[in-house]
Amino acid sequence: MHISPVRMIFFTWMALFFIRINPLLAQPNFPDDGEVFRDDVVPKIDIYIHPDTLQWIYNNPHSNIEWRASFVFDNGNIHDSIVEVGFRLRGNTSRQSAKKSFKVSFNTYQKGRKYYGLEKMNLNGEHNDPSVTRAKLCWDLARSLEIPAPRSNHVRVFINGNYFGLYLNVEHIDDEFVQSRYGTQYGNLYKCLYPADLKYLGTNPNLYKYESGGRRAYDLKTNRAYDDYTDLSEFIQILNNTPIGLLPCELERVFNVQDYIKVLAFDVFIANWDGYIYNKNNFYLYKNPESGRFEYIPYDLDNTFGVDWANIDWANRNIYYWAPSNQQSEPRPLYTRLMSVQRYKDLFSFYLNKIAQEILIQPDYYTYMDDIRDRIYPYIIDDPYYPLDYGFNTDTFLEAYDNAWGNHVKYGIKPYFTTRLNSLQQQIQLNPIYPVINYIQVEHGGVGSPVNFSLTVWDDQPEVQVWLRYRFNQSEFVTMPMTPLQNDKFEATLDGVLGQVTLRYHFQVKDASGNFIFYPCETEELYFAPLYTSGLYINEFMASNASTIFDENGEFDDWIELYNAGPEAIWLGDKYLSDKLNNPTKWQMPDHAIFPGDYLIIWADGDMEQGPFHAGFKLSADGESIGIFNNEQNNYSAIDTYTFSSQQTDVSFGRSPDGNSMWVFFDEPTPGSSNIVYTINDNMNSASGFFVYPNPAKSNIIHLPNKKSFYIYDTSGRLLIEGKGKDFIDVSTLDRGVYLLKTFENDIVKIIIQ
């Protein structure tokens, strides 16, 4: 069984090589099905809950109380039992149906517990769909198009030993989902439900917290304690108010337009009228803190492929007029404004044609559908709830792929495809597209190391030319051809960057049709500064401190942690700290020395009257720079600088380990102490009770309680001492500072030499 324990931040303590990655448009990840989402079988899920509790749940269908239950999962390969999970109903209209949908929560009663990386499990009854397959087909199609979408599979659900029917297990969209797709979970994740039309309401972020049906239309699911809608407000303002001629440059700064247009084409093809474009409903927006852009994530795809409640023939609806016709009363700016930009409209057409030509007309696509039907049919036969809502029976199920059932099911699935393909061919307007630049990454190891650029380019032409356009400081721009690789990827490398410089860059692409594009519109910047040999570092900072640590006045101010990684004490009185790299003398640091291995907190509150450790500036959570600068005799040269993007409240950003070049988020910040989070207690014993003494050590000998074999590393992971079968350690060769001792039994102890 694969159950994660309570979440604990533990960064790798021996790090030998670091690469800094600056994603401009990061490529999403696509985790495999794993055991939970295997769809070559139909796993069995058992829920055990007190019968009176189950009856209460059914008597109160709109309650979201998660009741204690036990959970058993069996797919023929694994058989897992979990006690004390949360169990409740889920969904909207399905709560009133006979066949209800369920949510299983693995972390309700054990905080941080996960099952194969999942904190929640959604079991959807799919009661509107006689095929019980539409949503599954949609999610699979989305993933084949490389749209970050939930995984799904059919499962059999039993409650207290009674068969409740065939269900669709759909991956829950939450912080774990965005972590697995985008490599980060610290951004704002909004669940957007009716009437989430993205209409501009004003500049006040609180205007977008309005409620409908007892919940917010834009419901913030992460960082809820801070309830900050500034990023959403900015996105909606740019989307609605930017002149069309400027919209591509402005919108692409804050929104992943390239991937969204693919979703737009996908929604139109599958007739997802219950999503954003027609019904202002059922989508997520995730503000990716790595790229600074919102990502669009589709959600809830059962009302598709000819299911209709609006008396509209979706298979023949014009692909360019999909939104409601009255835009005054029913605005859909994310659809209509993008369709007003010709190159976006052409890209939308390109993706629609790609879906039709490369996926759905393939002969094995219908075979794939038939395989699903044959696999789940045995479990429809005995499903006691399948007939209850609409009178479905086994004949209904078998015919659902080829024939319309009637009422709200206007098409069988296969006839819908045929009709949509035919109408699309009549409606589509195919023009040469502009090249699509996506999935940009810039990798470097700091001053002196090469800078590697890579990106993906899609086009309707077989050959494109790609250039990196860059300059250092204020020099002339240089244009460098990028090397084509497989899978539409291109790369270029700049030799090691030396000295204190600003690198500005963007990309240009030209295809065989002569279409030419720069991306991004404005150049991106990377700032390089040599690390000062003194060993003084900006080690950690927090640009939005609401509850993590307070100063001597009881105020929760922004803070910056300095660290001395060198062998000697460093006096700060002739050095400066600044949040403006072009103003190095903004705040002179106090008459204070940091000893080797020590840390110092500077409060970035702009209130110098509160004491010598209160800087004359504040940090911006939207992103800026921090720099330590030398004195006038050294030309105010940079000792250490860092430029950061948007930050989250009460999440710090720092080096891992201390003084190294890799920066990571800490959702358990470590102000004034090491950024290596150990599984040891305050007196620096290991988790198993192993200890050394004296620690901190002022003499040349450290004693072990019994003979041990061990290694000692510095904080950069460099092996310094190796010993075998000893009960003492000679540390006379070590400078003052912090070190790590690891035994052959994998005990880890932090030792301090004074």
mmCIF file of C-alpha atoms in Angstrom, residues 36 390 736:
data_model
loop_
_atom_site.group_PDB
_atom_site.id
_atom_site.type_symbol
_atom_site.label_atom_id
_atom_site.label_comp_id
_atom_site.label_asym_id
_atom_site.label_seq_id
_atom_site.Cartn_x
_atom_site.Cartn_y
_atom_site.Cartn_z
ATOM 1 C CA VAL A 36 -5.478 4.035 -8.986
ATOM 2 C CA TYR A 390 -34.283 8.177 -16.625
ATOM 3 C CA ARG A 736 34.224 27.170 12.294
#
